[in-house]
Coordinates of C-alpha atoms and ligand atoms in Angstrom, one line a residue:
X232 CA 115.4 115.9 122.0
X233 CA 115.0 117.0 118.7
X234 CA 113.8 115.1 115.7
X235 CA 116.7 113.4 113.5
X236 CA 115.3 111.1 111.0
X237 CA 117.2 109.7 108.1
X238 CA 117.1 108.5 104.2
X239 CA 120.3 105.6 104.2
X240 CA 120.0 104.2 100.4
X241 CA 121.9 102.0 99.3
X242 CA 123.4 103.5 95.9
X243 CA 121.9 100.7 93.7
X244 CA 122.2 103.2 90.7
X245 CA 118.2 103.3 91.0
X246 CA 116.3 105.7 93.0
X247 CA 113.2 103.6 93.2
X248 CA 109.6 104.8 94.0
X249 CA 109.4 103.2 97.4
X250 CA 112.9 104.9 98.4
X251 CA 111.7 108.3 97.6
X252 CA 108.7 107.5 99.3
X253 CA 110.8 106.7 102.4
X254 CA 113.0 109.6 101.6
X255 CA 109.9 111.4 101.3
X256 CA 108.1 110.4 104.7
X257 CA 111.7 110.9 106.7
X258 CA 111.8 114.1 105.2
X259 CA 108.2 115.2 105.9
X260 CA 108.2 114.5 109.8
X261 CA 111.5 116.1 109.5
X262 CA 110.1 119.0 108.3
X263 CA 107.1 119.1 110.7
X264 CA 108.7 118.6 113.8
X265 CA 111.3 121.4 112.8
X266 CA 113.8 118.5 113.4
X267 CA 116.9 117.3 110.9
X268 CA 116.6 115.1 108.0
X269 CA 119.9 113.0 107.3
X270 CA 120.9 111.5 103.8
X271 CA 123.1 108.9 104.8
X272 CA 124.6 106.5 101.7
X273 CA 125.3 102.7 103.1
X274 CA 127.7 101.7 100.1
X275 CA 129.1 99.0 102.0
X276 CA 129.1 96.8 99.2
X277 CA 132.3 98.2 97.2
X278 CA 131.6 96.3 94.3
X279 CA 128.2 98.3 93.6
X280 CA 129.2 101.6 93.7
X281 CA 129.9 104.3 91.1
X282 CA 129.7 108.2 91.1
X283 CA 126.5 107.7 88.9
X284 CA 124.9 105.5 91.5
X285 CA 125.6 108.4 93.9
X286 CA 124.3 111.0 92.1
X287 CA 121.1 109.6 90.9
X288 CA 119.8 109.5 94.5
X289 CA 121.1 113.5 94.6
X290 CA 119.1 114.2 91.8
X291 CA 116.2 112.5 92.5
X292 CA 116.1 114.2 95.8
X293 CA 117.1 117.6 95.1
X294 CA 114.3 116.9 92.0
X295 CA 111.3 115.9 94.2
X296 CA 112.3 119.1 96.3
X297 CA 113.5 117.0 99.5
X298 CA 116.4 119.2 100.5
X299 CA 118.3 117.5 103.4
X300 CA 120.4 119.0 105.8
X301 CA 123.2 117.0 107.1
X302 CA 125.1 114.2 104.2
X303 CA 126.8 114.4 100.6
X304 CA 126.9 117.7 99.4
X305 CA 125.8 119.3 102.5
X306 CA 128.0 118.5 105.2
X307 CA 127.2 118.3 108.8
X308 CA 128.7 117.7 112.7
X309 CA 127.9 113.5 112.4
X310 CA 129.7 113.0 109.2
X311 CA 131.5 111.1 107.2
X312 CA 127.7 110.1 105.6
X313 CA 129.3 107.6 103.5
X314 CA 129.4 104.3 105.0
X315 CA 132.3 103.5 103.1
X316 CA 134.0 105.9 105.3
X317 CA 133.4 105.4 108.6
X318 CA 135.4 102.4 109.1
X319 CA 137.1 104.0 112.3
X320 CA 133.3 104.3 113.9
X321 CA 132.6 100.6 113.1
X322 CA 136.1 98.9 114.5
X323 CA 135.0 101.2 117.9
X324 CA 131.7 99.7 118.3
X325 CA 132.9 96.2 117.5
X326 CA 135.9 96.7 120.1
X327 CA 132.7 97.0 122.4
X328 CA 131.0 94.5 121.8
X329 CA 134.5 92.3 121.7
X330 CA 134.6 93.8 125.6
X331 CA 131.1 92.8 126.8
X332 CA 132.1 89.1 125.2
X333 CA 129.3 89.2 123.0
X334 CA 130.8 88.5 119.7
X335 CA 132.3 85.1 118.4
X336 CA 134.7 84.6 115.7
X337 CA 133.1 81.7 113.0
X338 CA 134.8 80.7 110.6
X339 CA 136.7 84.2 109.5
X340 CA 133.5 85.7 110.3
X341 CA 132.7 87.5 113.3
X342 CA 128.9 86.4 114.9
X343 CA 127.1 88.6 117.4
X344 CA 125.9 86.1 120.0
X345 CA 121.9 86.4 120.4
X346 CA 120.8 87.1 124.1
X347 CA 117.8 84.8 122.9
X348 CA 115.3 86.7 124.7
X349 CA 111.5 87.8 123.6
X350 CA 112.4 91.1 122.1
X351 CA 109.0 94.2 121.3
X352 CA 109.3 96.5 119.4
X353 CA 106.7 99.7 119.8
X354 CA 106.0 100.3 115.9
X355 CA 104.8 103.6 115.6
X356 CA 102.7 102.1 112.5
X357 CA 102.4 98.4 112.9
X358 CA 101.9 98.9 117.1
X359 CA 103.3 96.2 119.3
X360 CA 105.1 93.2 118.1
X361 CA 106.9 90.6 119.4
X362 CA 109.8 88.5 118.4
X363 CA 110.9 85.5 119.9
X364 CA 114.4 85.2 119.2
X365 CA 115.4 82.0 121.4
X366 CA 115.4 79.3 118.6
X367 CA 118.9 79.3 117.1
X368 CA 117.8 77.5 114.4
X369 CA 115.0 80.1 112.9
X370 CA 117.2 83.0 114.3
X371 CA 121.1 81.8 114.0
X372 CA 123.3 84.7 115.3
X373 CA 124.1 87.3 112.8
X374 CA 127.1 88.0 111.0
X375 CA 128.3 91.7 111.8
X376 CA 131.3 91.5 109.9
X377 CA 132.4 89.1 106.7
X378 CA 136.0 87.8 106.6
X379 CA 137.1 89.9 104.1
X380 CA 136.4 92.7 107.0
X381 CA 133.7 93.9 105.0
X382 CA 130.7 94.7 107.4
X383 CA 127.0 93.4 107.3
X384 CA 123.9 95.8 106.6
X385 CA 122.9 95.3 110.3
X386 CA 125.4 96.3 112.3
X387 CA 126.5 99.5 110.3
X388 CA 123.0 100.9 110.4
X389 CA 122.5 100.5 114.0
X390 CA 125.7 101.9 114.6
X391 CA 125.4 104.9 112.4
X392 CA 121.8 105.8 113.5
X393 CA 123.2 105.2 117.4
X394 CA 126.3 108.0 116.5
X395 CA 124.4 110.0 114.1
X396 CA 121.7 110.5 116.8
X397 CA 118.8 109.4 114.9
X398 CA 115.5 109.7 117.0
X399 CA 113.2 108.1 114.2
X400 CA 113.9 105.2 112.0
X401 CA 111.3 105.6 109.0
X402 CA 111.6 102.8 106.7
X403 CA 109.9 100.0 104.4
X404 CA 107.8 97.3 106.1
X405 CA 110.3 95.3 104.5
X406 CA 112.5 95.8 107.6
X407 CA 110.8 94.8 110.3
X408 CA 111.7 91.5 110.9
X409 CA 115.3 93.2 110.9
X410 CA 114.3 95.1 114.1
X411 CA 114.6 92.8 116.7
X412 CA 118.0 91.9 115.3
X413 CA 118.7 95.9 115.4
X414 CA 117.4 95.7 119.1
X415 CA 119.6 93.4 120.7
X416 CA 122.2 95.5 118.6
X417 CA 121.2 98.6 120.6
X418 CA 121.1 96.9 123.7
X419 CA 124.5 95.2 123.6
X420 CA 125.8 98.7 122.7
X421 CA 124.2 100.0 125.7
X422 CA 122.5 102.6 123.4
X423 CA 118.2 103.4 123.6
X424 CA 116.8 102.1 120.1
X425 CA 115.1 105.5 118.5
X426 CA 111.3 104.9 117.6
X427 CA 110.7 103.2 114.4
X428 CA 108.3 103.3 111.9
X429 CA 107.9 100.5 109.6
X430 CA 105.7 101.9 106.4
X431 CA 103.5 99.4 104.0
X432 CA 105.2 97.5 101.3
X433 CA 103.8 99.3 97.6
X434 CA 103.2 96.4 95.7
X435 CA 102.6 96.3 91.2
X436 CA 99.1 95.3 89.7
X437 CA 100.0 91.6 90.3
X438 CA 100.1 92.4 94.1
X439 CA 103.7 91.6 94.4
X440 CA 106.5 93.7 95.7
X441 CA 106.9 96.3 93.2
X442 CA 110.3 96.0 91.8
X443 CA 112.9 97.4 89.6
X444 CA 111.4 95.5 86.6
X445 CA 108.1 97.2 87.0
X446 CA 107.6 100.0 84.6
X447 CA 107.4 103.6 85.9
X448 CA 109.1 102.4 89.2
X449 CA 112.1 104.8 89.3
X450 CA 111.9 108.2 89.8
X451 CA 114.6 108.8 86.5
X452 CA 111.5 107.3 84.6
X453 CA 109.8 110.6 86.1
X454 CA 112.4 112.7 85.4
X455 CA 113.0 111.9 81.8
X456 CA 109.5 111.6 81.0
X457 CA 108.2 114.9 81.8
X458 CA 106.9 114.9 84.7
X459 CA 106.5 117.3 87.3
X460 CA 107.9 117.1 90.4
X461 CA 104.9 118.3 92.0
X462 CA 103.0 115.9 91.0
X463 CA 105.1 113.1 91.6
X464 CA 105.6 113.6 95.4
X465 CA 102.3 114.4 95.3
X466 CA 101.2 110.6 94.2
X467 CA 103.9 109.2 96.1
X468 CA 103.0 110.6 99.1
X469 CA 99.8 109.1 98.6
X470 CA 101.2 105.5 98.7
X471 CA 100.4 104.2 102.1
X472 CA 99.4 107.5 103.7
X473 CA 96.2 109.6 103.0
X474 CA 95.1 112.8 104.9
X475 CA 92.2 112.6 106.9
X476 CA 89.9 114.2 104.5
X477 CA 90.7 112.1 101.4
X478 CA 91.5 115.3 99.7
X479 CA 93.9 114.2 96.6
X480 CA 95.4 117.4 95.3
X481 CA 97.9 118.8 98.0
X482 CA 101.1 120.6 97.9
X483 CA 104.2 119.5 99.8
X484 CA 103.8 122.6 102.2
X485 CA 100.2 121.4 102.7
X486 CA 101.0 117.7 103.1
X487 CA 103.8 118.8 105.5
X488 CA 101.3 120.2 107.3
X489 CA 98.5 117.3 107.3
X490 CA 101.3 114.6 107.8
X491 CA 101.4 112.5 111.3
X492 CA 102.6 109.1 111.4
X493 CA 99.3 107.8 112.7
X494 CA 97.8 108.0 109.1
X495 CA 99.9 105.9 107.5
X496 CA 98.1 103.1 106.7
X497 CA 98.6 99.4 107.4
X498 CA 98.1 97.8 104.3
X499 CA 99.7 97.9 101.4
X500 CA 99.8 100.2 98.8
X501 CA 99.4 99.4 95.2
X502 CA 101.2 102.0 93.0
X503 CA 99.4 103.0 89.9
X504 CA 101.3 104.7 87.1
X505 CA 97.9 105.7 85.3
X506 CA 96.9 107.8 88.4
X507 CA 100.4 109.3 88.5
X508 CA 100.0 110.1 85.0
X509 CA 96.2 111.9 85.4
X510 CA 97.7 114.1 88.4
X511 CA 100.5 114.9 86.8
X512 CA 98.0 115.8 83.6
X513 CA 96.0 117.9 86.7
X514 CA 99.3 119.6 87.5
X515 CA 100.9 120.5 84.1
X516 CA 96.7 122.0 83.8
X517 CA 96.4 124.0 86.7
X518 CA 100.1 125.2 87.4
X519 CA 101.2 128.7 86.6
X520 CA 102.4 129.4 83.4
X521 CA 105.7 131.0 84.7
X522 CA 106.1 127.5 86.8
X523 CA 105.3 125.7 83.6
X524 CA 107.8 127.0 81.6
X525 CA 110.6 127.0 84.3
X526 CA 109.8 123.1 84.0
X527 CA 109.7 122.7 80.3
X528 CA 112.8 125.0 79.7
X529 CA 115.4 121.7 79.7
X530 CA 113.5 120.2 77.3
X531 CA 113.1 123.1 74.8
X532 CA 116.9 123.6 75.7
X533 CA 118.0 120.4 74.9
X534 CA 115.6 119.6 72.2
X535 CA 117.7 123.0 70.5
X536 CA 114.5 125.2 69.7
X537 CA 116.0 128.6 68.8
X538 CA 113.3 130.3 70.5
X539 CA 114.8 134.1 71.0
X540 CA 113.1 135.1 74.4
X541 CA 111.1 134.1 77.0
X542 CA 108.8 136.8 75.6
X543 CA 108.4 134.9 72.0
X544 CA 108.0 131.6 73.9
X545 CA 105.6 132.4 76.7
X546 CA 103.1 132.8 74.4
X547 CA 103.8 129.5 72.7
X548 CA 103.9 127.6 75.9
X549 CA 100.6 129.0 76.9
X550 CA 98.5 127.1 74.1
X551 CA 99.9 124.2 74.6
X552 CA 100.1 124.2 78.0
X553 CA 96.0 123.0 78.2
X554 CA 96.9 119.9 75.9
X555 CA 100.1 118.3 76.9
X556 CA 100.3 115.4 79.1
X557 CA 104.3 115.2 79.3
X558 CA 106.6 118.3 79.8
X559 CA 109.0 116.2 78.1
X560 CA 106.2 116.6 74.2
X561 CA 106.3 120.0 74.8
X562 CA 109.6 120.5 72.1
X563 CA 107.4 118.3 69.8
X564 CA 104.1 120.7 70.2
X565 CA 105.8 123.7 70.1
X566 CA 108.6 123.2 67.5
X567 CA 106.8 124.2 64.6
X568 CA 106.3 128.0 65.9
X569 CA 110.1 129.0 66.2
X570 CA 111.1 127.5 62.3
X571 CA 110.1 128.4 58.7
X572 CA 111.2 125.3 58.1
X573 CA 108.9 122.8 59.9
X574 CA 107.9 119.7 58.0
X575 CA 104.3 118.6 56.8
X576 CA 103.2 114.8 58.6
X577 CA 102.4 113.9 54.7
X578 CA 99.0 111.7 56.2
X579 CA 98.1 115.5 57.3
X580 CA 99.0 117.1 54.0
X581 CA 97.5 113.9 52.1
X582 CA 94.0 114.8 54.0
X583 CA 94.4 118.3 54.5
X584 CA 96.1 119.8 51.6
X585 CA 95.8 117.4 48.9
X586 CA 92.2 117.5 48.7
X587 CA 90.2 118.8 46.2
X588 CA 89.6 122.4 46.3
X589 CA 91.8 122.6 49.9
X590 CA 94.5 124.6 48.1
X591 CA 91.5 127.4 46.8
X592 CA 90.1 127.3 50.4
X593 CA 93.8 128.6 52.0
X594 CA 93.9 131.1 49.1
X595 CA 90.1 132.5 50.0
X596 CA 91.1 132.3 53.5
X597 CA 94.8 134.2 52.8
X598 CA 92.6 136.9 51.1
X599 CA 90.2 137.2 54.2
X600 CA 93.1 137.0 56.8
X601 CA 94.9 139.7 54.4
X602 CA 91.9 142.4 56.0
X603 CA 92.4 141.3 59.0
X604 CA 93.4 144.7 61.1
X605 CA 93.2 143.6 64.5
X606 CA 95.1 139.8 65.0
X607 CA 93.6 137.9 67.8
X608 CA 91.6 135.4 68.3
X609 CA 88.3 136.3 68.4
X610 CA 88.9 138.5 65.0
X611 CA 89.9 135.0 62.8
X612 CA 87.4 133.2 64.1
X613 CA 84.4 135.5 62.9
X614 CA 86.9 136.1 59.8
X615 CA 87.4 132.0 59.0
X616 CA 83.6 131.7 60.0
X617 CA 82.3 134.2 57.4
X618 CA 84.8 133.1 54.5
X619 CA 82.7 130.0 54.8
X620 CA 79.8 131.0 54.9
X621 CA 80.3 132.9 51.9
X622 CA 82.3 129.9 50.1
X623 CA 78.6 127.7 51.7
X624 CA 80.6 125.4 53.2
X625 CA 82.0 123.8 56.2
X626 CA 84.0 125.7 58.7
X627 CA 86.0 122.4 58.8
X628 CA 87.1 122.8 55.3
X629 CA 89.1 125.6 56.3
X630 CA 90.1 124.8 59.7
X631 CA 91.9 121.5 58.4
X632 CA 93.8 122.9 55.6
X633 CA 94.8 126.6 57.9
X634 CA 96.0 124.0 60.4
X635 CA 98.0 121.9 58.1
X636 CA 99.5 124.6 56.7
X637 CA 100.7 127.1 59.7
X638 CA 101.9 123.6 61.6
X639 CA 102.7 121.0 59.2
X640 CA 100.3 118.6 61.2
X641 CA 96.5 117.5 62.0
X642 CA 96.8 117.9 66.0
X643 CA 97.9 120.9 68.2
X644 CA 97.2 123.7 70.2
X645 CA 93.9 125.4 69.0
X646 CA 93.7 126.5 65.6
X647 CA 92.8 130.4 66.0
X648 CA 95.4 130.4 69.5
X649 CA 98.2 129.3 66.9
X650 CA 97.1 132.1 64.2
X651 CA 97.6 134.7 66.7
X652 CA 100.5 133.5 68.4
X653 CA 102.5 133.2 64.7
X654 CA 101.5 136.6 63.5
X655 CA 99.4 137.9 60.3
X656 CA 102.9 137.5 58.2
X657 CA 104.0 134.4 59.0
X658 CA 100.6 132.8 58.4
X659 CA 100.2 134.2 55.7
X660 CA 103.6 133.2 54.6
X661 CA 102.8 129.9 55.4
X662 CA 99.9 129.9 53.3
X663 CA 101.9 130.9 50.5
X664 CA 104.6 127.9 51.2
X665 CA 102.1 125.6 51.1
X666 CA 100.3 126.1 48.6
X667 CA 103.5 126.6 46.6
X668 CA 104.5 122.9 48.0
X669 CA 101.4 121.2 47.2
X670 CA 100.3 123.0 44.2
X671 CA 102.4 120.6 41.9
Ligands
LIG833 N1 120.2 100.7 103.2 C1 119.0 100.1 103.7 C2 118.0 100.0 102.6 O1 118.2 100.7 101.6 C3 118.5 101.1 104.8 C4 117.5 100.5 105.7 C5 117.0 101.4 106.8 O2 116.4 102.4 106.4 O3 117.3 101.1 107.9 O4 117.1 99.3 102.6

């Protein structure tokens, strides 16, 4: 048979990291087993759900690059994938268990009566457990459906993963004293439990659970902040499973191919938004420039640079490309190429321009530029290097005030990068306006 795993969020309005880490896992054995990976959305619970709920899990999904093939969106022969909708399924699968005398009415609720037996479960990750189940008292029967006909968690998921022939049930340690419950659920519908595998809790700094609450735990925090989705399935595939090599830096094609459920590990993971931010730094590094700008072209977009082409901002992106940490400062560090009319950090101008003699520096230096035949690199540094040598001072004395003055601010790309990527007139145009700016 086939491999059918499954991602079955509920839509809490909040992708967090430990459900795209499931999503993640599902998706991966999936992948290697050339099987199916189902999203299914368990919005049982009315009250909770709105289109934006729904369509943060889409886009954190479609973002982290975990296409799935049968659910919203993309259809499929076990549909509907909404929960909401599959009332029909559910009143079928209580009518049998109504037949084989095994529910109860209580109350306006209706009880699935425990066959109180020892019940192990074959963890592909936590190995062999057993439940005993004949103590009423620690394990009352469960509720399956609420008097207002509204169904419970348990009995919808079991059905669904019994009808939507689900082979692998990949989910949060968090779940498995629900198994044994979801066993007897199986059993009763005469249906074969698939295999589950119960993956370690990811716990915050404090060594609790990590929860909403703790910073960086959503994957819109990842999004919005600049991140690249690279390296955020990277990291998160790193929670609770490692290859056998300890090898850190891995693609999703290679961790696709290094993934087996035997390495996920045990204990739990602690999840560390400073790593996440170093790989992600590692990425942005070491990613090709045409990848980098693909990811940094929203931002630009939305921050409104008038750029022209991708030809005049290539260039740009390419010097900065070594210093930012976020894709999301990219706008920030790159703003001040596309406009004449960038503004001066006055603590950069104060130091910079308003020093003694920095104003005669940029007009020495405009002179030397001014020969400058051949604009690169190279060319202005010997140029800037000489003018101060002749001047006898500093190179810094230059450096600062040329900085200021082509970018409005003390920190950037590097200096001589920025000189050629602006052009002979335009720096030396923005000589001119600075000096007529702080010349009063
Ligand atoms: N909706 C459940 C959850 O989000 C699914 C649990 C499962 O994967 O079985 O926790």
């Amino acid at each position: 048979m086939s491999v059918r795993t499954r991602f079955a969020p509920s839509p809490t309005g909040f992708l967090h990291v430990g459900g795209a880490r499931t999503a993640l896992f599902n998706w991966l054995y999936a992948r290697k087993h050339g099987g199916a990976f189902i999203l299914r959305i368990e919005d049982t619970d009315a009250a909770r759900n709105t289109d934006e709920a729904y369509s943060v899990i889409y886009q954190g999904l479609h973002w982290l690059g975990l296409q799935w093939d049968e659910g919203p969106e993309a259809g499929g022969n076990f549909g509907p994938y909404f929960q909401s909708q599959r009332n029909a399924i559910y009143e079928k699968h209580l009518a049998t268990l109504e037949a084989k005398g095994v529910v109860y009415e209580d109350a306006g609720t209706i009880r699935f009566r425990s066959p109180r037996k020892t019940v192990v479960v074959e963890d592909l990750v936590c190995g062999k457990i057993s439940f005993d189940m004949s103590n009423p008292v620690t394990h009352p029967d469960m509720t399956i459906r609420r008097p207002d006909g509204s169904w419970i968690f348990h009995f919808v998921n079991v059905v669904d993963d019994i009808e939507m022939q689900l082979t692998h049930v990949i989910r949060g340690e968090d779940h498995l004293s629900n198994t044994p419950k979801h066993v007897e659920l199986y059993d009763a519908l005469g249906a074969k439990p698939p295999q589950f595998a119960h993956i370690p809790l990811i716990l915050n700094h404090e060594g609790k659970k990590l929860s909403k609450r703790d910073g960086g735990s959503s994957i819109t925090h990842f999004i919005d902040g600049g991140y690249a989705p690279e390296a955020v399935a990277n990291y998160i595939s790193l929670l609770g499973w490692s290859p056998k090599d300890n090898r850190e830096f891995l693609s999703l094609e290679e961790i696709r191919e290094l993934f087996t459920l035997e390495n996920i590990n045990r204990r739990s993971a602690i999840f560390d938004l400073d790593k996440c931010f170093w790989l992600n730094g590692q990425y942005l590094l070491h990613m090709s420039l045409e990848r980098f700008a693909e990811l940094t072209l929203p931002f630009i977009d939305k921050a409104g640079i008038a750029y022209g082409s991708k030809e005049a901002l290539l260039p740009a992106l390419a010097i900065v490309k070594p210093k930012v940490k976020h894709l999301s400062d990219v706008p920030d560090w790159i703003g001040y190429l596309f406009t004449e009319d960038y503004a001066f950090d006055p603590a950069a101008a104060e130091k910079a321009l308003r020093k003694t003699g920095a104003l005669d520096r940029l007009a020495q230096l405009k002179a030397a530029f001014a020969t400058v035949a051949e604009w690169t690199h190279p060319a202005l540094e010997t140029k800037l290097k000489e003018t101060a040598e002749q001047q006898g001072v500093k190179t810094g004395e230059f450096i600062h005030p040329a900085r200021v003055a082509v970018s409005g601010r003390a920190v950037g790309p590097g200096l001589y990068e920025m000189l050629e990527v602006l052009g002979k007139d335009r720096v030396l145009a923005r000589f001119d306006r600075a000096n007529a700016e702080f010349s009063a």
